[in-house]
Coordinates of C-alpha atoms in Angstrom, one line a residue:
X1 CA -0.1 0.0 -0.1
X2 CA 1.2 3.9 -1.0
X3 CA 2.7 5.6 2.6
X4 CA 0.2 8.5 1.3
X5 CA -2.9 6.1 1.1
X6 CA -1.2 4.9 4.7
X7 CA -0.7 8.6 6.1
X8 CA -5.0 9.6 4.6
X9 CA -6.1 6.5 6.2
X10 CA -4.2 7.9 10.1
X11 CA -5.9 11.3 9.6
X12 CA -9.3 9.9 8.0
X13 CA -9.7 6.7 9.9
X14 CA -13.4 6.6 9.8
X15 CA -14.7 7.5 5.7
X16 CA -17.6 5.4 4.6
X17 CA -16.7 2.3 1.9
X18 CA -18.3 3.1 -1.7
X19 CA -19.8 -0.4 -3.3
X20 CA -19.9 -1.1 -7.3
X21 CA -17.7 2.0 -8.3
X22 CA -14.8 0.0 -9.6
X23 CA -14.8 -3.2 -11.4
X24 CA -12.1 -6.5 -12.6
X25 CA -13.0 -8.3 -16.0
X26 CA -11.3 -11.1 -17.2
X27 CA -9.0 -9.4 -19.4
X28 CA -8.2 -7.7 -16.1
X29 CA -9.1 -4.2 -17.5
X30 CA -10.7 -2.1 -15.0
X31 CA -13.8 -0.5 -14.5
X32 CA -15.6 2.6 -13.8
X33 CA -19.1 1.9 -12.5
X34 CA -21.7 5.9 -12.6
X35 CA -24.5 6.1 -10.3
X36 CA -26.2 5.5 -14.2
X37 CA -24.6 2.5 -15.2
X38 CA -25.0 1.3 -11.6
X39 CA -28.5 0.5 -12.6
X40 CA -28.7 -0.1 -15.7
X41 CA -27.3 -3.8 -15.3
X42 CA -24.8 -5.4 -13.0
X43 CA -21.1 -6.2 -13.6
X44 CA -20.3 -7.5 -16.9
X45 CA -23.9 -7.0 -18.3
X46 CA -22.8 -3.4 -18.0
X47 CA -19.1 -3.0 -17.6
X48 CA -19.3 1.5 -17.9
X49 CA -16.2 3.3 -18.4
X50 CA -12.8 1.0 -19.1
X51 CA -9.8 3.1 -17.2
X52 CA -6.9 4.0 -19.4
X53 CA -5.2 6.4 -17.1
X54 CA -2.0 4.2 -16.8
X55 CA -0.8 6.2 -13.3
X56 CA -4.4 5.4 -12.3
X57 CA -4.5 1.7 -13.6
X58 CA -1.2 1.5 -11.6
X59 CA -2.3 3.7 -8.3
X60 CA -5.0 0.7 -7.9
X61 CA -3.3 -2.1 -8.7
X62 CA -0.6 -0.7 -6.3
X63 CA -3.1 -0.2 -3.8
X64 CA -6.1 -3.1 -4.4
X65 CA -6.1 -6.1 -1.9
X66 CA -8.7 -8.4 0.4
X67 CA -10.9 -7.7 3.5
X68 CA -11.8 -10.8 5.9
X69 CA -14.7 -12.2 4.1
X70 CA -12.4 -12.1 1.2
X71 CA -13.9 -9.2 -0.5
X72 CA -11.2 -7.4 -2.8
X73 CA -11.1 -3.2 -2.5
X74 CA -8.9 -0.7 -4.0
X75 CA -7.6 1.6 -1.0
X76 CA -8.2 5.6 -2.4
X77 CA -7.2 7.1 0.3
X78 CA -9.0 7.2 3.5
X79 CA -12.0 5.0 1.2
X80 CA -12.1 1.1 0.2
X81 CA -13.7 0.8 -2.7
X82 CA -15.0 -1.8 -3.4
X83 CA -15.4 -3.9 -7.0
X84 CA -17.0 -5.5 -8.8
X85 CA -15.3 -9.8 -10.1
X86 CA -17.0 -11.1 -13.7
X87 CA -14.1 -14.0 -13.0
X88 CA -11.7 -14.8 -9.9
X89 CA -9.8 -11.9 -7.6
X90 CA -6.6 -11.9 -10.3
X91 CA -6.2 -12.5 -14.0
X92 CA -3.1 -14.2 -14.9
X93 CA -0.5 -14.0 -18.1
X94 CA 1.3 -16.9 -18.9
X95 CA 4.4 -16.5 -21.0
X96 CA 6.0 -19.3 -21.8
X97 CA 9.8 -18.8 -21.7
X98 CA 12.0 -22.0 -23.0
X99 CA 10.2 -25.6 -21.9
X100 CA 8.7 -23.2 -18.3
X101 CA 6.2 -20.9 -18.2
X102 CA 6.0 -17.4 -16.0
X103 CA 2.5 -16.1 -14.4
X104 CA 1.9 -13.0 -13.6
X105 CA -1.6 -11.2 -12.6
X106 CA -3.0 -7.9 -14.1
X107 CA -0.8 -6.3 -10.6
X108 CA 2.0 -6.7 -12.5
X109 CA 3.4 -9.8 -10.0
X110 CA 5.2 -12.3 -10.2
X111 CA 3.2 -15.6 -9.6
X112 CA 5.7 -18.4 -7.7
X113 CA 4.0 -21.1 -7.8
X114 CA 0.7 -23.5 -9.5
X115 CA -1.3 -25.0 -7.2
X116 CA -4.0 -26.4 -9.3
X117 CA -6.0 -26.0 -12.2
X118 CA -10.0 -25.6 -12.7
X119 CA -11.7 -25.4 -15.9
X120 CA -15.0 -24.0 -15.9
X121 CA -18.1 -24.6 -17.7
X122 CA -17.6 -22.0 -19.7
X123 CA -13.7 -23.5 -20.9
X124 CA -12.4 -21.1 -18.4
X125 CA -9.1 -22.1 -17.0
X126 CA -8.0 -20.7 -13.2
X127 CA -4.9 -21.0 -11.2
X128 CA -4.4 -21.6 -7.6
X129 CA -1.5 -19.3 -6.7
X130 CA 0.5 -18.5 -4.5
X131 CA -0.9 -15.2 -4.3
X132 CA -4.7 -17.2 -4.6
X133 CA -7.2 -17.9 -7.4
X134 CA -6.9 -16.8 -11.0
X135 CA -9.0 -16.1 -14.3
X136 CA -6.3 -16.9 -17.3
X137 CA -6.5 -14.3 -19.8
X138 CA -8.4 -15.3 -22.9
X139 CA -4.4 -13.5 -25.1
X140 CA -2.7 -15.2 -22.7
X141 CA -5.0 -20.1 -23.8
X142 CA -2.3 -20.7 -26.4
X143 CA 0.1 -20.6 -23.8
X144 CA -1.9 -22.1 -21.6
X145 CA -3.0 -25.1 -23.2
X146 CA 0.4 -25.2 -24.1
X147 CA 1.2 -26.0 -20.3
X148 CA -1.4 -28.1 -19.6
X149 CA -0.7 -30.1 -23.2
X150 CA 3.2 -30.3 -21.4
X151 CA 1.9 -31.6 -17.8
X152 CA 2.7 -29.2 -15.8
X153 CA -1.4 -28.4 -15.2
X154 CA -3.2 -31.3 -15.1
X155 CA -6.9 -28.4 -14.8
X156 CA -10.2 -30.0 -12.8
X157 CA -13.3 -29.3 -14.3
X158 CA -15.8 -27.4 -12.0
X159 CA -18.8 -25.8 -11.9
X160 CA -17.6 -21.3 -12.1
X161 CA -20.3 -21.4 -8.5
X162 CA -18.7 -23.5 -6.6
X163 CA -15.3 -21.5 -7.4
X164 CA -15.6 -17.9 -5.1
X165 CA -17.0 -20.5 -2.1
X166 CA -14.2 -22.8 -2.1
X167 CA -11.4 -20.4 -2.9
X168 CA -13.1 -17.3 -0.2
X169 CA -13.5 -14.7 -2.4
X170 CA -16.9 -12.2 -3.5
X171 CA -17.8 -11.0 -7.1
X172 CA -20.0 -8.0 -6.0
X173 CA -19.3 -6.9 -1.9
X174 CA -22.3 -5.6 -0.8
X175 CA -22.2 -4.2 2.7
X176 CA -23.4 -5.5 5.4
X177 CA -26.5 -4.7 7.1
X178 CA -24.8 -3.6 10.3
X179 CA -23.1 -1.3 8.7
X180 CA -26.6 -0.6 6.7
X181 CA -27.8 0.3 9.0

């Protein structure tokens, strides 16, 4: 977490959390979802505006983490901005490097170890990593398929609806009833 964010948390510790205004799609793109977009429908059916500003993306990436409920957020100064996930908390890139495969996240963190692999009913490949569960970007499925064919990963079938509970993450966090009162 950035030092400026830590400082803001100390200065303003009781800023209300924000829900619904930020989302992460299965390609690793961040989306802003204002009131009008949220009223038009849920994410990812209605995505909103893709964030393209490099410095803002870097800031979000550096300050992205989960809470104790498995709800992922972006710490924006003193405010937690909870976000909707299309598929998983991490979006993974896979690159072939000779006989091995390099995996990294949409936040540019290197994955040290892949612990398991799953295919959902839509054919999406999910990897359990030392950082948590991630979905492989569609543009990297050729390299990922090479890893599967080489026996590096042995994907097991799983229903997408089972993933959030099994890997303790929330697709669309909501305020708890105690917070709403």
